Every structure is written in structure tokens, then in C-alpha cells.
CSV table of C-alpha atoms in Angstrom, one decimal:
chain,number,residue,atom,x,y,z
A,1,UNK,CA,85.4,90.7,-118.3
A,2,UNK,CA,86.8,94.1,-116.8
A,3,UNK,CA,88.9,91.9,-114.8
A,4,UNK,CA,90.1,90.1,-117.4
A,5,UNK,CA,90.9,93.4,-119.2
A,6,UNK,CA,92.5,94.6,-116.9
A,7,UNK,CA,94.7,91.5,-116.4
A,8,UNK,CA,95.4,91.8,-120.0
A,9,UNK,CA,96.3,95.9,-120.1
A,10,UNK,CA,98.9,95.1,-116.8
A,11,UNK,CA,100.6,92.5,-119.3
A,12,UNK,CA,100.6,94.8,-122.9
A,13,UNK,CA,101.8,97.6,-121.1
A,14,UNK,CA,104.9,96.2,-120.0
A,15,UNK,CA,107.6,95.1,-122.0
A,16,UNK,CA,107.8,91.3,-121.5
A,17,UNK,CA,104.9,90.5,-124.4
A,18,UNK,CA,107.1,92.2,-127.1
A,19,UNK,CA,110.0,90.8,-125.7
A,20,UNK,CA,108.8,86.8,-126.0
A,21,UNK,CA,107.1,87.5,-129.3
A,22,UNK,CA,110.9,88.5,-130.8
A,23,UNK,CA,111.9,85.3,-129.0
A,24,UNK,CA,109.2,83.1,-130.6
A,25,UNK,CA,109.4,84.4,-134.0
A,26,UNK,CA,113.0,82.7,-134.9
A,27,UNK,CA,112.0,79.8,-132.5
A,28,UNK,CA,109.2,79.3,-134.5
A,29,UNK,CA,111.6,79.6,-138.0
A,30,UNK,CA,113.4,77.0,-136.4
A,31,UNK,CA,110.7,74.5,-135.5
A,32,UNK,CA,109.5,74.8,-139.7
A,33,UNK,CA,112.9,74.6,-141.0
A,34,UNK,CA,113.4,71.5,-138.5
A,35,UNK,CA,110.7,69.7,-139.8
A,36,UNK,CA,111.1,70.3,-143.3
A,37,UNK,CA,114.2,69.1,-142.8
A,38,UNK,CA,113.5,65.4,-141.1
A,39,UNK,CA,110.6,65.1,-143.8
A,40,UNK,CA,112.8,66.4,-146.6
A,41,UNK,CA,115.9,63.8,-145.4
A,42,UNK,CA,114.1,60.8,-143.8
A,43,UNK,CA,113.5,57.7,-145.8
A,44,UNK,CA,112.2,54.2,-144.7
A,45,UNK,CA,115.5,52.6,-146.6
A,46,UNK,CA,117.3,54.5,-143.4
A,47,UNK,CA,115.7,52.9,-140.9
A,48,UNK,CA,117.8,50.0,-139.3
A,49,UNK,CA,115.0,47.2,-139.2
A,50,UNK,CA,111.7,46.5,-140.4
A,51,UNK,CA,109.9,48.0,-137.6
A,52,UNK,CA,111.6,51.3,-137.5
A,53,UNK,CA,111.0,51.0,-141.5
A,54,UNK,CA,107.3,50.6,-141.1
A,55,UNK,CA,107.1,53.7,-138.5
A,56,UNK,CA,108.8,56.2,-140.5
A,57,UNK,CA,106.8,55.2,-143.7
A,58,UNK,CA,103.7,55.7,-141.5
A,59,UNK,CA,105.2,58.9,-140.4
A,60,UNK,CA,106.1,60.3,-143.8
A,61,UNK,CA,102.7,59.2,-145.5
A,62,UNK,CA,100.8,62.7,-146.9
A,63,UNK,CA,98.1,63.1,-144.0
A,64,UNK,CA,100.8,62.7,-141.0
A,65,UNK,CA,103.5,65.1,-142.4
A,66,UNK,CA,100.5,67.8,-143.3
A,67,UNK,CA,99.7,67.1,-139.7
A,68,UNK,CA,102.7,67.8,-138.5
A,69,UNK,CA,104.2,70.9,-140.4
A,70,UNK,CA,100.2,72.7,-139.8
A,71,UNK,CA,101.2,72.5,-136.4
A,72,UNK,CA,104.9,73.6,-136.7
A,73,UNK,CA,106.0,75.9,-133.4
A,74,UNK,CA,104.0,74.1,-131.2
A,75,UNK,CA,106.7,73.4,-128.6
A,76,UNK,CA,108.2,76.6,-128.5
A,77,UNK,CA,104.9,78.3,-128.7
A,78,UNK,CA,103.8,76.3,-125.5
A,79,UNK,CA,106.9,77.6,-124.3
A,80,UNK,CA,106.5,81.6,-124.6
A,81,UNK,CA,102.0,81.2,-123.8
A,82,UNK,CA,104.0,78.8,-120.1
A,83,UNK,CA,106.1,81.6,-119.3
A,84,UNK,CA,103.9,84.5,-120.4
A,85,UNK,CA,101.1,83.0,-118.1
A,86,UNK,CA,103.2,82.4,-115.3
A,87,UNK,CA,104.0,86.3,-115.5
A,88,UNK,CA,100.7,87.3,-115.5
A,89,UNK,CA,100.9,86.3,-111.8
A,90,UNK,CA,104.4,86.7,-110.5
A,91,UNK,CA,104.5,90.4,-112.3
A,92,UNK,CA,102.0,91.1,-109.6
A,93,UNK,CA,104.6,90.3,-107.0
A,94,UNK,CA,107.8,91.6,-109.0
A,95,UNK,CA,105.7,95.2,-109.5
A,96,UNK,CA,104.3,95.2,-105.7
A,97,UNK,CA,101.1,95.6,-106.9
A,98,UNK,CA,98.9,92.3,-105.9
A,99,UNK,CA,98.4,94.3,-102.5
A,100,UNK,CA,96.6,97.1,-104.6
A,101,UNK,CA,94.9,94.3,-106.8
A,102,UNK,CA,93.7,92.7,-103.8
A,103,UNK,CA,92.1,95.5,-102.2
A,104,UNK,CA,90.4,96.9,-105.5
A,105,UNK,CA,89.2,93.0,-105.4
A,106,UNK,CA,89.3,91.4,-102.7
A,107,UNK,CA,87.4,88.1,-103.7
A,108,UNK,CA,90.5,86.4,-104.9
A,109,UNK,CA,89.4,83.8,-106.5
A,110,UNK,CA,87.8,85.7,-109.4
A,111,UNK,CA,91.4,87.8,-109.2
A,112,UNK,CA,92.7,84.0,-110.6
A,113,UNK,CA,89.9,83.7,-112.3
A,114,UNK,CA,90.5,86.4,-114.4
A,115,UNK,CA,94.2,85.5,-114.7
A,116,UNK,CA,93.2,81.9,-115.8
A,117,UNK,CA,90.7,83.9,-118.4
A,118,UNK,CA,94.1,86.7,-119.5
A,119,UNK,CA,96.6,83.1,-120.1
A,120,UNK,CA,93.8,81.4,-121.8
A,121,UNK,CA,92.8,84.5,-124.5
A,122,UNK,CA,97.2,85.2,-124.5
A,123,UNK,CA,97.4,80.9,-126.0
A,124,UNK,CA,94.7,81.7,-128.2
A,125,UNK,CA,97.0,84.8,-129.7
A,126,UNK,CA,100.1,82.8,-129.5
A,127,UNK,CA,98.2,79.8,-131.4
A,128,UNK,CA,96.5,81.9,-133.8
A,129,UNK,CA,99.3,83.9,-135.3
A,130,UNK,CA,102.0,80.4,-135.6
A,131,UNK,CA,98.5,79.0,-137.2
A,132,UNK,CA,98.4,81.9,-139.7
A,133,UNK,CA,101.7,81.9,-140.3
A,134,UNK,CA,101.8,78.1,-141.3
A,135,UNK,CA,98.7,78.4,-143.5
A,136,UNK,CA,101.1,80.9,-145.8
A,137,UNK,CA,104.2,78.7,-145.5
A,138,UNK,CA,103.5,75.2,-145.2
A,139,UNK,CA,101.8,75.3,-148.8
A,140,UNK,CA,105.0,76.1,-150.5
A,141,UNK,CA,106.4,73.1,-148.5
A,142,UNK,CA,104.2,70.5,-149.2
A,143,UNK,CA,104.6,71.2,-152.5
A,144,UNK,CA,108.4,71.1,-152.4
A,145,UNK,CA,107.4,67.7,-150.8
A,146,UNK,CA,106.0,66.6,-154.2
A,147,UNK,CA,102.7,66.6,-152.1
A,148,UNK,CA,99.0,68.6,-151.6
A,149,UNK,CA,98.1,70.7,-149.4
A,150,UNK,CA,95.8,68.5,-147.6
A,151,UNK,CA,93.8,71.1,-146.3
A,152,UNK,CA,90.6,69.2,-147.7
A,153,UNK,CA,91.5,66.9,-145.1
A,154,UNK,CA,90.1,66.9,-141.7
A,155,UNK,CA,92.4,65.2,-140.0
A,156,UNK,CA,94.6,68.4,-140.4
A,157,UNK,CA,91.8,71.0,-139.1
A,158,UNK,CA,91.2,68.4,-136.1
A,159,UNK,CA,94.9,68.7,-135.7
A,160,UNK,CA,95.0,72.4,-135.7
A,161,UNK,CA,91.8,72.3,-133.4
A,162,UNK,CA,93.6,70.3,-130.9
A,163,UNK,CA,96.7,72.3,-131.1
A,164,UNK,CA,94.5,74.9,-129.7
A,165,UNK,CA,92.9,73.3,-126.7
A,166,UNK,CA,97.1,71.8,-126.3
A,167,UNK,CA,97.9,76.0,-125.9
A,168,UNK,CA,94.8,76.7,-123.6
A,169,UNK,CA,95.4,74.1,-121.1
A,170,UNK,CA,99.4,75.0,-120.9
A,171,UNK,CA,98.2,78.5,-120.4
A,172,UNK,CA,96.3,77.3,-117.2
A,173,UNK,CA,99.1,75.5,-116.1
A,174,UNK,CA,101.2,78.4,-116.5
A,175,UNK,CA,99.3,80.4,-114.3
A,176,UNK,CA,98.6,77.7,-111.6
A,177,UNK,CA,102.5,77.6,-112.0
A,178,UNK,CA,102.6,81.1,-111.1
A,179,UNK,CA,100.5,80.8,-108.1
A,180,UNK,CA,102.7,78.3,-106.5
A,181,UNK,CA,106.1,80.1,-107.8
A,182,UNK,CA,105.5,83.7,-106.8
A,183,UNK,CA,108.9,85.0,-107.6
A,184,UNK,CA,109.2,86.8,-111.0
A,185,UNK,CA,112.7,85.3,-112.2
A,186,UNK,CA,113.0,82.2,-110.0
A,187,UNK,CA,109.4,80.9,-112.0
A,188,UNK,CA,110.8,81.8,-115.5
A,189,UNK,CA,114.0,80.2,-114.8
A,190,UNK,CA,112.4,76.8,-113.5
A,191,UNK,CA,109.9,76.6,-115.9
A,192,UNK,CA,111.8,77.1,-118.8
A,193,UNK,CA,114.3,74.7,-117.8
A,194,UNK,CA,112.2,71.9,-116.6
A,195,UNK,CA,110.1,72.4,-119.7
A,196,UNK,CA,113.0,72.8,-122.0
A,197,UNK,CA,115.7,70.4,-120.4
A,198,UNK,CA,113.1,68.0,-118.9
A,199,UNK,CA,111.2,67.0,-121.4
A,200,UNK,CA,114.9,65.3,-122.9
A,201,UNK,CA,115.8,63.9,-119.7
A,202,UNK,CA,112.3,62.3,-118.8
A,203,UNK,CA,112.5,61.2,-123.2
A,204,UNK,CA,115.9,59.7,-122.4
A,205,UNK,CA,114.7,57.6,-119.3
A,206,UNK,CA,111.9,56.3,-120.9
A,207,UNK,CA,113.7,55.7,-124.1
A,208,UNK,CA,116.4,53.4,-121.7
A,209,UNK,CA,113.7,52.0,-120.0
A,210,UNK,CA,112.0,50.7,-123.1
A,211,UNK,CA,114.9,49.4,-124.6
A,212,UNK,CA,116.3,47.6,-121.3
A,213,UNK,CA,113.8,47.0,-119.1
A,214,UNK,CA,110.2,46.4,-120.8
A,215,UNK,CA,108.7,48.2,-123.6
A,216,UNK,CA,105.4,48.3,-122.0
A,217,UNK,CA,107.0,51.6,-120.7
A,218,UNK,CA,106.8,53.6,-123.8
A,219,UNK,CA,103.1,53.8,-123.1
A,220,UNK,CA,103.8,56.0,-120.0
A,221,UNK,CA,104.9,58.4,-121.8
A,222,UNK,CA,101.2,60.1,-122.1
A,223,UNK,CA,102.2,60.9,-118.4
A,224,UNK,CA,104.9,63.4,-119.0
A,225,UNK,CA,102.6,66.7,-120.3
A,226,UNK,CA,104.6,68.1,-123.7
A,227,UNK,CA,104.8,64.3,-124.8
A,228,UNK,CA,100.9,64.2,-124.0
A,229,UNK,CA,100.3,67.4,-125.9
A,230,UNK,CA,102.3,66.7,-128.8
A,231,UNK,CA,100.5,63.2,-129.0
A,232,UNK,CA,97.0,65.4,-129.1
A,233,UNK,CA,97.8,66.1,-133.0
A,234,UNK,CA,99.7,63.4,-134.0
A,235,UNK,CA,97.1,60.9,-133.7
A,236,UNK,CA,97.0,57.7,-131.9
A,237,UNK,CA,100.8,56.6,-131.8
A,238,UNK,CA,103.5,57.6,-129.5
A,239,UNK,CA,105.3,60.2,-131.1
A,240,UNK,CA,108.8,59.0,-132.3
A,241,UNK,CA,112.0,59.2,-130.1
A,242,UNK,CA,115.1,60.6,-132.1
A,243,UNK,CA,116.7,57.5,-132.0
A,244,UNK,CA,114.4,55.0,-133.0
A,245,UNK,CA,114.6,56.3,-136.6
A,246,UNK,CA,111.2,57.6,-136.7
A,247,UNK,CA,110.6,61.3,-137.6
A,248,UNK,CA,110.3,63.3,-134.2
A,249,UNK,CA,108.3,67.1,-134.9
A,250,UNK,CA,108.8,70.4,-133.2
């Protein structure tokens, strides 16, 4: 635990945390307003068969859309807990200071440890305060939507509960990431791009693939990770590609 304190003072006396959480604040506006919108403007009478018709009345039914705006800001919350994890190592590096950290401890594997331990308690914050903020807004919402809250419903806690363990297990990635990608800038750079820009190109190529080739492909889409944790709170289907006239979710 004093490690992990002390992995946790190195990153709240620096500037970066303050600096991400002005970032996430209108990412996360964004994400809500997004999904209000698709939920607000999506009908099944749009969709251009039957299929696409039955999908986006499956999508819009009360339980699913609670689901989905409870866990508003996921993506971009991922996002910030990736990068912020990722810092938690490479800082060490940017600030010269892993040789100092390293001789104060010099079993490195509880150094990680503790970094693993610092990421994991920083996805719990990020969760925690988009959670919060969605319990005061998505009321107002849903009832905008002509609909309950649903929050008698477990399906939506189970959602919000997996929505945890989805920012937990990106913070461990992020600072896995940051073992392998020491350099300060060069990690936030490829990260956020590959997480950012990738996850549409990989969405694209699956999207041709299952239109052209065989739609047996849509299925491996569990393998590419934001599709797998954004399919952790939407239940058992694949989460809608945005232009297959289902409702996609931020």
C-alpha cells in the first residue's frame, strides 16, 4: 500500500491528472448529448429493411437505452484511465526518476505491481465520477424519452457493474502499455491514436468484410478490445455499426 501511495502522490502532484480531467469533462458532454441524440432521432420506420427494423426496435426498447445512457462516457473515459495509466510508467522515464525508484525498491516487480494497483484505483475514480454524473442526468433524459428511470432494473446496475471491471482491465492494459512504450509522448501519441482512429478502421474492415465476404465475421469483432468492452454492457448482441441503421452508443 505505501507503494501504491506513493505511485499515486507522483501522479496528483503533477499536472497531467488535472489536465485529462478538463479533457474528459466535455468528452463526456459529448458522449450524453450523442446518445440522447440517436435515441431521441432513431426510429424503426428509418431502417431500410426488416432486419435493420427489428435491431433498432431492440435497441430503443426501455431496458437497452437505460443501459446505454447509465453508461454514457465510457469510450472517452477508457480513453483518459489508457493514457493516464500509461503515464504512470513513462513519467518515470520522462522525470528520470525510475533509477531513484528502483533503488528505493529494487524488487521490481512489486514497483509494477504497485503501478498496476495506482491505474486500477485511477479507473475506479474515472468510473465513479462519469457514474455519478449520469445518475443526476440521465433521469431528466429518460423522462424527456417519455420513459422511467429504470433504475429498479438490474440489468442497468449489472451494466454499470461491468462498466467498472471494462475501466479496471483498460487501466492494466494501460500500464502494460507503458512498460513496453517507455517514452512519455511517443506512448500517448500511439495509444491515443490507435485507440481513437483504430477502433474505426478495424469497425470499417469488419463492417466490409461482413457485407462482402461472409457475415460470420461480425462475430470477430469480440476480438478487437473497445468493441469487446463496449459489448460487456450492452448485453449479448454485437453492438451496432453506424451504418447498419442500428443505434451505435458512446
Amino acid at each position: 500500500m505505501n507503494l501504491i501511495n506513493a505511485e499515486l502522490f507522483k501522479l496528483r502532484t503533477t499536472a497531467i491528472w488535472w489536465i485529462m480531467g478538463i479533457v474528459l469533462l466535455p468528452l463526456y458532454a459529448a458522449s450524453v448529448l450523442a446518445n440522447w441524440a440517436q435515441f431521441a432521432n432513431t426510429s424503426p420506420d428509418d431502417a431500410a429493411g426488416t432486419d435493420q427494423a427489428e435491431q433498432v426496435r431492440a435497441a430503443l426498447e426501455p431496458i437497452n437505452v437505460a443501459t446505454s445512457l447509465y453508461t454514457s462516457g465510457q469510450f472517452f473515459g477508457i480513453l483518459i484511465v489508457l493514457l493516464l495509466s500509461a503515464i504512470i510508467v513513462t513519467s518515470e522515464f520522462f522525470h528520470l526518476t525510475a533509477t531513484t525508484t528502483f533503488l528505493v525498491t529494487p524488487k521490481r516487480e512489486s514497483v509494477i505491481l504497485a503501478k498496476f494497483g495506482a491505474a486500477a484505483i485511477v479507473g475506479v475514480f474515472v468510473w465513479l465520477l462519469t457514474t455519478v454524473l449520469n445518475m443526476i442526468v440521465v433521469p431528466p433524459i429518460m423522462s424527456q424519452l417519455d420513459l422511467s428511470t429504470q433504475l429498479g432494473e438490474g440489468a442497468v446496475w449489472r451494466a454499470i457493474g461491468l462498466n467498472l471491471l471494462a475501466f479496471v482491465l483498460w487501466a492494466v492494459l494501460g500500464v502494460g502499455l507503458g512498460v513496453l512504450i517507455r517514452n512519455q509522448l511517443a506512448a500517448t501519441l500511439i495509444l491515443g491514436i490507435v485507440y481513437v482512429i483504430g477502433t474505426s478502421v478495424v469497425g470499417l474492415i469488419f463492417y466490409l468484410l461482413t457485407q462482402y465476404v461472409a457475415h460470420w465475421f461480425e462475430n470477430l469483432q469480440v476480438l478487437v478490445p473497445t468493441t469487446a468492452s463496449a459489448l460487456m454492457i450492452s448485453g449479448t448482441e454485437l453492438p451496432g455499426n453506424p451504418r447498419d441503421g442500428s443505434v451505435p452508443r458512446c
